[in-house]
PDB file of C-alpha atoms in Angstrom:
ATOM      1  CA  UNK Q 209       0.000   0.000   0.000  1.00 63.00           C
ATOM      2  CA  UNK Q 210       1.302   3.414  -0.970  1.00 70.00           C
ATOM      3  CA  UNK Q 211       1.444   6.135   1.507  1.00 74.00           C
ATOM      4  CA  UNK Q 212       0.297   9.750   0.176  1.00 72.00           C
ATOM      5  CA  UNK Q 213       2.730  12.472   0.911  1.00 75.00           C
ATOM      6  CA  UNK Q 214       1.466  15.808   0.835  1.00 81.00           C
ATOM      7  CA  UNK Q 215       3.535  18.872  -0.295  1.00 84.00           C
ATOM      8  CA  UNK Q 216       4.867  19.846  -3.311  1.00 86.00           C
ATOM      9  CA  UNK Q 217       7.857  18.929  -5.795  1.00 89.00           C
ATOM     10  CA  UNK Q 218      10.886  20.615  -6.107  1.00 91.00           C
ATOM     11  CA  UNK Q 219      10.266  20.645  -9.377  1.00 92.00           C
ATOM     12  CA  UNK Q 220       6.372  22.754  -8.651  1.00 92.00           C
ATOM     13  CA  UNK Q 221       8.690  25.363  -6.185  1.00 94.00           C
ATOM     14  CA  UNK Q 222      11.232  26.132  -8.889  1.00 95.00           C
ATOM     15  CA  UNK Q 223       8.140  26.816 -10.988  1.00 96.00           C
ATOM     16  CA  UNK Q 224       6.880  29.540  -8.790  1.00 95.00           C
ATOM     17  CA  UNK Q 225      10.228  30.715  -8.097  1.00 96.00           C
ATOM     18  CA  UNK Q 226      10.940  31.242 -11.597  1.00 96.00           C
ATOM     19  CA  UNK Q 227       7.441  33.081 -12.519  1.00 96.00           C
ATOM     20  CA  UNK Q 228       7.761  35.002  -9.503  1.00 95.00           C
ATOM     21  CA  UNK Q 229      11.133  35.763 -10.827  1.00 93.00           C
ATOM     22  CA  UNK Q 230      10.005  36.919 -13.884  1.00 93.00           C
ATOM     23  CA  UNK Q 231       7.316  38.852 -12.566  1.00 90.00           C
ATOM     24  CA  UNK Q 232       9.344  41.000 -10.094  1.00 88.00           C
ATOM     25  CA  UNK Q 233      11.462  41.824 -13.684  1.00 87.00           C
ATOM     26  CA  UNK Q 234       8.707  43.177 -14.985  1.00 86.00           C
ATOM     27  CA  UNK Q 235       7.326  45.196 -12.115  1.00 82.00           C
ATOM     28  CA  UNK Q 236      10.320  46.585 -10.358  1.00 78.00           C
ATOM     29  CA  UNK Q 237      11.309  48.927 -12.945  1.00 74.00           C
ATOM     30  CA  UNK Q 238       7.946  50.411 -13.340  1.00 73.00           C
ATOM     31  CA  UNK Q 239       8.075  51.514  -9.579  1.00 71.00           C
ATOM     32  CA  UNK Q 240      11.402  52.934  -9.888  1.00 68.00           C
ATOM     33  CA  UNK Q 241      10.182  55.217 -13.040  1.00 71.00           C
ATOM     34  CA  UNK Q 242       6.806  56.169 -10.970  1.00 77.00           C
ATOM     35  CA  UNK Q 243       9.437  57.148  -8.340  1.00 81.00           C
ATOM     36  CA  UNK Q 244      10.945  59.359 -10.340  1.00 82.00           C
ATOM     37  CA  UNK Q 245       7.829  60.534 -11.745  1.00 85.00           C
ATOM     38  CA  UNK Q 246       6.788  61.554  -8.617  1.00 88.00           C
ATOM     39  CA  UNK Q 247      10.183  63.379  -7.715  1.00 88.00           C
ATOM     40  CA  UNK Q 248      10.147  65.630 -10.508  1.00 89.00           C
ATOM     41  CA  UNK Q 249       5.948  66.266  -9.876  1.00 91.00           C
ATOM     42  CA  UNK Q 250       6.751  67.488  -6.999  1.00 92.00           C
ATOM     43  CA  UNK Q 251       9.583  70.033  -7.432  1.00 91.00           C
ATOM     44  CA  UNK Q 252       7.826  71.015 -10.313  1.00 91.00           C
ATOM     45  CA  UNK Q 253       4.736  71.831  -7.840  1.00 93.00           C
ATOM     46  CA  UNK Q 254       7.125  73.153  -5.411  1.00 93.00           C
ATOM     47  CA  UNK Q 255       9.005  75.745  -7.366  1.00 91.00           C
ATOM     48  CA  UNK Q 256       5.648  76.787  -8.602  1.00 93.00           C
ATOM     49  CA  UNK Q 257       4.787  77.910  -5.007  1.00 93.00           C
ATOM     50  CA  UNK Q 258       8.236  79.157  -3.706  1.00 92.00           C
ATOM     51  CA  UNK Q 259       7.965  81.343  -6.729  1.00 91.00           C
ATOM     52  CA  UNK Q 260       4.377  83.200  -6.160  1.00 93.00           C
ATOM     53  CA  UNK Q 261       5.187  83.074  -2.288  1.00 93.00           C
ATOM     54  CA  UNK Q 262       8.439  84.724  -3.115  1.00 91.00           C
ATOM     55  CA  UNK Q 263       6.428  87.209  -5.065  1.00 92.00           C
ATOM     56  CA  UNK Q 264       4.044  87.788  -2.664  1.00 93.00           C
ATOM     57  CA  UNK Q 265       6.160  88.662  -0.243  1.00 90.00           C
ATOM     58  CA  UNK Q 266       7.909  91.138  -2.981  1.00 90.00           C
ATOM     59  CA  UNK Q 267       4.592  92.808  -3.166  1.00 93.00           C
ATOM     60  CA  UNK Q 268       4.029  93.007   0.556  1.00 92.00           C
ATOM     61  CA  UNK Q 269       7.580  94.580   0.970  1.00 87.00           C
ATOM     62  CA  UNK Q 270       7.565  97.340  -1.553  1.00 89.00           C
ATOM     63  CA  UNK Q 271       9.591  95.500  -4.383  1.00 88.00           C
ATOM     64  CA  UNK Q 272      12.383  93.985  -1.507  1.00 86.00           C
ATOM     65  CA  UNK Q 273      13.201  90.002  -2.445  1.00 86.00           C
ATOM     66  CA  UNK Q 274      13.127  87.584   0.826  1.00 83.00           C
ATOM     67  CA  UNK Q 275      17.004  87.786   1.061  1.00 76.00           C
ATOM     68  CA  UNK Q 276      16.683  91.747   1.915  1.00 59.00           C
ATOM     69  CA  UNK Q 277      14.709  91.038   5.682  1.00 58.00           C
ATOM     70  CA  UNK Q 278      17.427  91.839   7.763  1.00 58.00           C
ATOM     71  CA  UNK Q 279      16.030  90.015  10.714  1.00 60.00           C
ATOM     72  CA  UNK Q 280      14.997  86.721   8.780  1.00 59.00           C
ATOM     73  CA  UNK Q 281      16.922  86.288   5.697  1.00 66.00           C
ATOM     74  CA  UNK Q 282      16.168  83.496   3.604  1.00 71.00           C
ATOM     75  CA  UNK Q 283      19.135  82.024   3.220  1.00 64.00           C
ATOM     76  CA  UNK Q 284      20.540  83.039   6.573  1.00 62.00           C
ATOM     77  CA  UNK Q 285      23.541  80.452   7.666  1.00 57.00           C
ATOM     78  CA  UNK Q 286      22.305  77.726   9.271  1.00 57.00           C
ATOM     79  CA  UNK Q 287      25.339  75.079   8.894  1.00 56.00           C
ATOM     80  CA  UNK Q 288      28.917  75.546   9.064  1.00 51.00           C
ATOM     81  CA  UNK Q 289      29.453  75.516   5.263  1.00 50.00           C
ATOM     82  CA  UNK Q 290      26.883  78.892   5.071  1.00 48.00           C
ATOM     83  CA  UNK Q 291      23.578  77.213   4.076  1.00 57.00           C
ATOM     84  CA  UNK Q 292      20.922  78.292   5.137  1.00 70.00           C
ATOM     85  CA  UNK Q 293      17.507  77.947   5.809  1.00 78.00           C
ATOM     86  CA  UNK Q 294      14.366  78.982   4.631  1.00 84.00           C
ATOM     87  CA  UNK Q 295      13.966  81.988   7.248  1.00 82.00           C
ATOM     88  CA  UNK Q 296      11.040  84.977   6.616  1.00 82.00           C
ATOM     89  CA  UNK Q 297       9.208  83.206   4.064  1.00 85.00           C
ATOM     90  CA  UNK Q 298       8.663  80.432   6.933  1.00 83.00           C
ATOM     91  CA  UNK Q 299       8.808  82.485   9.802  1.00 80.00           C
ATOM     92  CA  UNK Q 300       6.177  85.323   8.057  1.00 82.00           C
ATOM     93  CA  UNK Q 301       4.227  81.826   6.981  1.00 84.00           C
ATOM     94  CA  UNK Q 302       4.694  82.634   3.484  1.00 88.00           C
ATOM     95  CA  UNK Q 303       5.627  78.762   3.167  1.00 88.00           C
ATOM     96  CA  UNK Q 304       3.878  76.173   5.839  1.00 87.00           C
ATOM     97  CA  UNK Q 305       7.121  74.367   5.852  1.00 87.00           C
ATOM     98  CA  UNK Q 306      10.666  74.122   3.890  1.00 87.00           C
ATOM     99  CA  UNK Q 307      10.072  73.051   1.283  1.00 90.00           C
ATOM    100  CA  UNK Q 308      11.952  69.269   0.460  1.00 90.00           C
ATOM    101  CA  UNK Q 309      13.808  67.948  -2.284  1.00 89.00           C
ATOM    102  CA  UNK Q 310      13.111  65.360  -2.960  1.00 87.00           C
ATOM    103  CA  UNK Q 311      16.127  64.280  -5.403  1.00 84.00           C
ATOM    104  CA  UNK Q 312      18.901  65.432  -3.298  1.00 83.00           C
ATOM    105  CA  UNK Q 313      16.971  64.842  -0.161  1.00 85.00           C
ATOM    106  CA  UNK Q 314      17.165  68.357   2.090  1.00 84.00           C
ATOM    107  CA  UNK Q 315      15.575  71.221   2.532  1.00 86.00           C
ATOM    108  CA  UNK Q 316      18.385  73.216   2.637  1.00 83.00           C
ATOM    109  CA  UNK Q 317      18.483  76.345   0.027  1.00 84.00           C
ATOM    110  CA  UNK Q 318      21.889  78.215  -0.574  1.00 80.00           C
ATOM    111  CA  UNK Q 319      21.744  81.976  -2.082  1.00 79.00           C
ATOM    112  CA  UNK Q 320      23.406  83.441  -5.042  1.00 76.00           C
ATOM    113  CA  UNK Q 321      23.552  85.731  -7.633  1.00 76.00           C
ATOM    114  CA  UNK Q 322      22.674  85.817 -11.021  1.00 73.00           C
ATOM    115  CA  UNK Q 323      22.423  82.046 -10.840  1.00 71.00           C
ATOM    116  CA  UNK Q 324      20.628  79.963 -13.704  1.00 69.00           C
ATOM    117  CA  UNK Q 325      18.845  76.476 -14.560  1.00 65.00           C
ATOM    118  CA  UNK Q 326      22.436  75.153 -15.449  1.00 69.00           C
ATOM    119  CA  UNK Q 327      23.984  76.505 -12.076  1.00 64.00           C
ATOM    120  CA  UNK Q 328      21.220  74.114  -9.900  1.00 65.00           C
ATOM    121  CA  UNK Q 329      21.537  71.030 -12.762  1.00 64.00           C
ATOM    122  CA  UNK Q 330      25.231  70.442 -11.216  1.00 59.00           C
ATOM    123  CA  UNK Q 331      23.791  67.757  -8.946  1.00 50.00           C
ATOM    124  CA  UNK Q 332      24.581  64.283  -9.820  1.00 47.00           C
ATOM    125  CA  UNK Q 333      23.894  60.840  -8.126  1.00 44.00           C
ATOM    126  CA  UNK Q 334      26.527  61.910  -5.703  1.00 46.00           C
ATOM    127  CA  UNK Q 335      24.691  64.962  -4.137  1.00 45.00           C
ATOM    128  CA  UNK Q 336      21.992  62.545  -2.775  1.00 46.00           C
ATOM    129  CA  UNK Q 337      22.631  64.022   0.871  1.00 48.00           C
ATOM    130  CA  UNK Q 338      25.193  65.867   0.628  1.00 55.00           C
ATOM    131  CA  UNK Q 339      24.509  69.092  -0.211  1.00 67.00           C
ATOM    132  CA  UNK Q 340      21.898  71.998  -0.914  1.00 78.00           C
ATOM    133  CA  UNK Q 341      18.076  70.920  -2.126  1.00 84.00           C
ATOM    134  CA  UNK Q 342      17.545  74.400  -3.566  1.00 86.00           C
ATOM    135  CA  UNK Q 343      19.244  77.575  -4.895  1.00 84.00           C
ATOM    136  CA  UNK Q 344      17.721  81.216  -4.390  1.00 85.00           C
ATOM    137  CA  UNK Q 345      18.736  84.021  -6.744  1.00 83.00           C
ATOM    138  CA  UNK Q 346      19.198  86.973  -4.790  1.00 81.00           C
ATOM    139  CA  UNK Q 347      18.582  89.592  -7.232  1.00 82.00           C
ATOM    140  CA  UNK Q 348      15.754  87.920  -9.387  1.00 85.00           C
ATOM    141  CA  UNK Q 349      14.046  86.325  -6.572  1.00 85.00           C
ATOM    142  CA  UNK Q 350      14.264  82.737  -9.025  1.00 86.00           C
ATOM    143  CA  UNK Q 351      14.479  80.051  -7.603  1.00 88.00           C
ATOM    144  CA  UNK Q 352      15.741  76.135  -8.805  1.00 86.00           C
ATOM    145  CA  UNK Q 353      15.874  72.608  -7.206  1.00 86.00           C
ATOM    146  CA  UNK Q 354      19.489  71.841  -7.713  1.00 83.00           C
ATOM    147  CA  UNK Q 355      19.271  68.248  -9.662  1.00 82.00           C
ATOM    148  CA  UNK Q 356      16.527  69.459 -11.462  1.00 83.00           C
ATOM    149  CA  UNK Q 357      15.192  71.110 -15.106  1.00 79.00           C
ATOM    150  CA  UNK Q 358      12.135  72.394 -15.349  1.00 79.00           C
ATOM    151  CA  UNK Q 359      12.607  73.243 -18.867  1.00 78.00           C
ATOM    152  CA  UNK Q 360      13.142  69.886 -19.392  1.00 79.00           C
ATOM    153  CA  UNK Q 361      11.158  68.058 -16.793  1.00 80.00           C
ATOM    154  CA  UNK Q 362      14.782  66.325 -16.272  1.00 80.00           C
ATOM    155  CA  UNK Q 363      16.611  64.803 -13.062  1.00 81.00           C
ATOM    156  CA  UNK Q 364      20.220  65.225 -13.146  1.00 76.00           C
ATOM    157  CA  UNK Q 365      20.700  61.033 -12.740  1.00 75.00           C
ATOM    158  CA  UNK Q 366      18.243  60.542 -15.552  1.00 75.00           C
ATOM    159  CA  UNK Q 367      19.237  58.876 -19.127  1.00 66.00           C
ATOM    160  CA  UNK Q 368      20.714  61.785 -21.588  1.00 61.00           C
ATOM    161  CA  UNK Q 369      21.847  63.801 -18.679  1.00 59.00           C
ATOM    162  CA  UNK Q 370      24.897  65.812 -19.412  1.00 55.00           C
ATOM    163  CA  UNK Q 371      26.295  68.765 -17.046  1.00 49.00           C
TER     164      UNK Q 371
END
């Protein structure tokens, strides 16, 4: 008389293994291009707002750009290396909160002058926390997500990239 065994074949769990395998192939990189979907959705959205906040506050100051508040500059140094922080325009609740970037992971914004799109698109897969999340022209009042294009609705680790 034969005994039943119940369970499965090594043979049936390579099966699975395999199609599960195969599956995850397929899946995986669709998450990681919704991630970056996402990431550039959102500094898009965000430099939308730090732009009319930054104007607003122009208009409520007689023509003087958030860097001008000598009490609560944005900008002000916050770390040893003379970033700073997002000062009046959270303090005056222009902005709820800093704003995050997302791609270099900080909300961190250092100040210059006359700074453009290429100046911020210096980030590379090697800024991930280590430096800045935005840049703040001081005498336009622009201002960028440093790994990001919004001309080109491009990440600086993203395919065709070239600083």
């Amino acid at each position: 008389m034969r005994i039943a065994r119940k369970g499965f074949t090594l043979v049936e769990i390579l099966i699975v293994v395999v199609i599960l395998g195969i599956l995850a192939a397929i899946v995986v990189p669709q998450f990681t291009s919704a991630s970056q979907s996402a990431v550039k959705g959102a500094l898009q959205t965000q430099l939308k707002t730090i732009e009319s906040q930054i104007e607003l506050y122009r208009v409520n100051e007689s023509g003087a750009l958030p860097h001008n508040d000598a009490t609560s500059a944005l900008g002000q140094a916050a770390d040893a290396d003379g970033n700073g922080s997002w000062g009046v325009m959270v303090s005056d609740e222009y902005m709820k909160d800093e704003p995050f970037n997302g791609f270099v992971k900080t909300s961190i914004v250092e100040t210059g002058d006359d700074v453009t799109v290429d100046d911020a698109m210096i980030a590379d897969a090697a800024w991930v926390d280590t430096d800045p999340g935005w840049l703040y022209d001081t005498t336009s009042g622009r201002c960028f997500a440093y790994g990001f294009d919004p001309n080109e609705v491009k990440l600086a680790n993203e395919a065709g990239y070239n600083p």
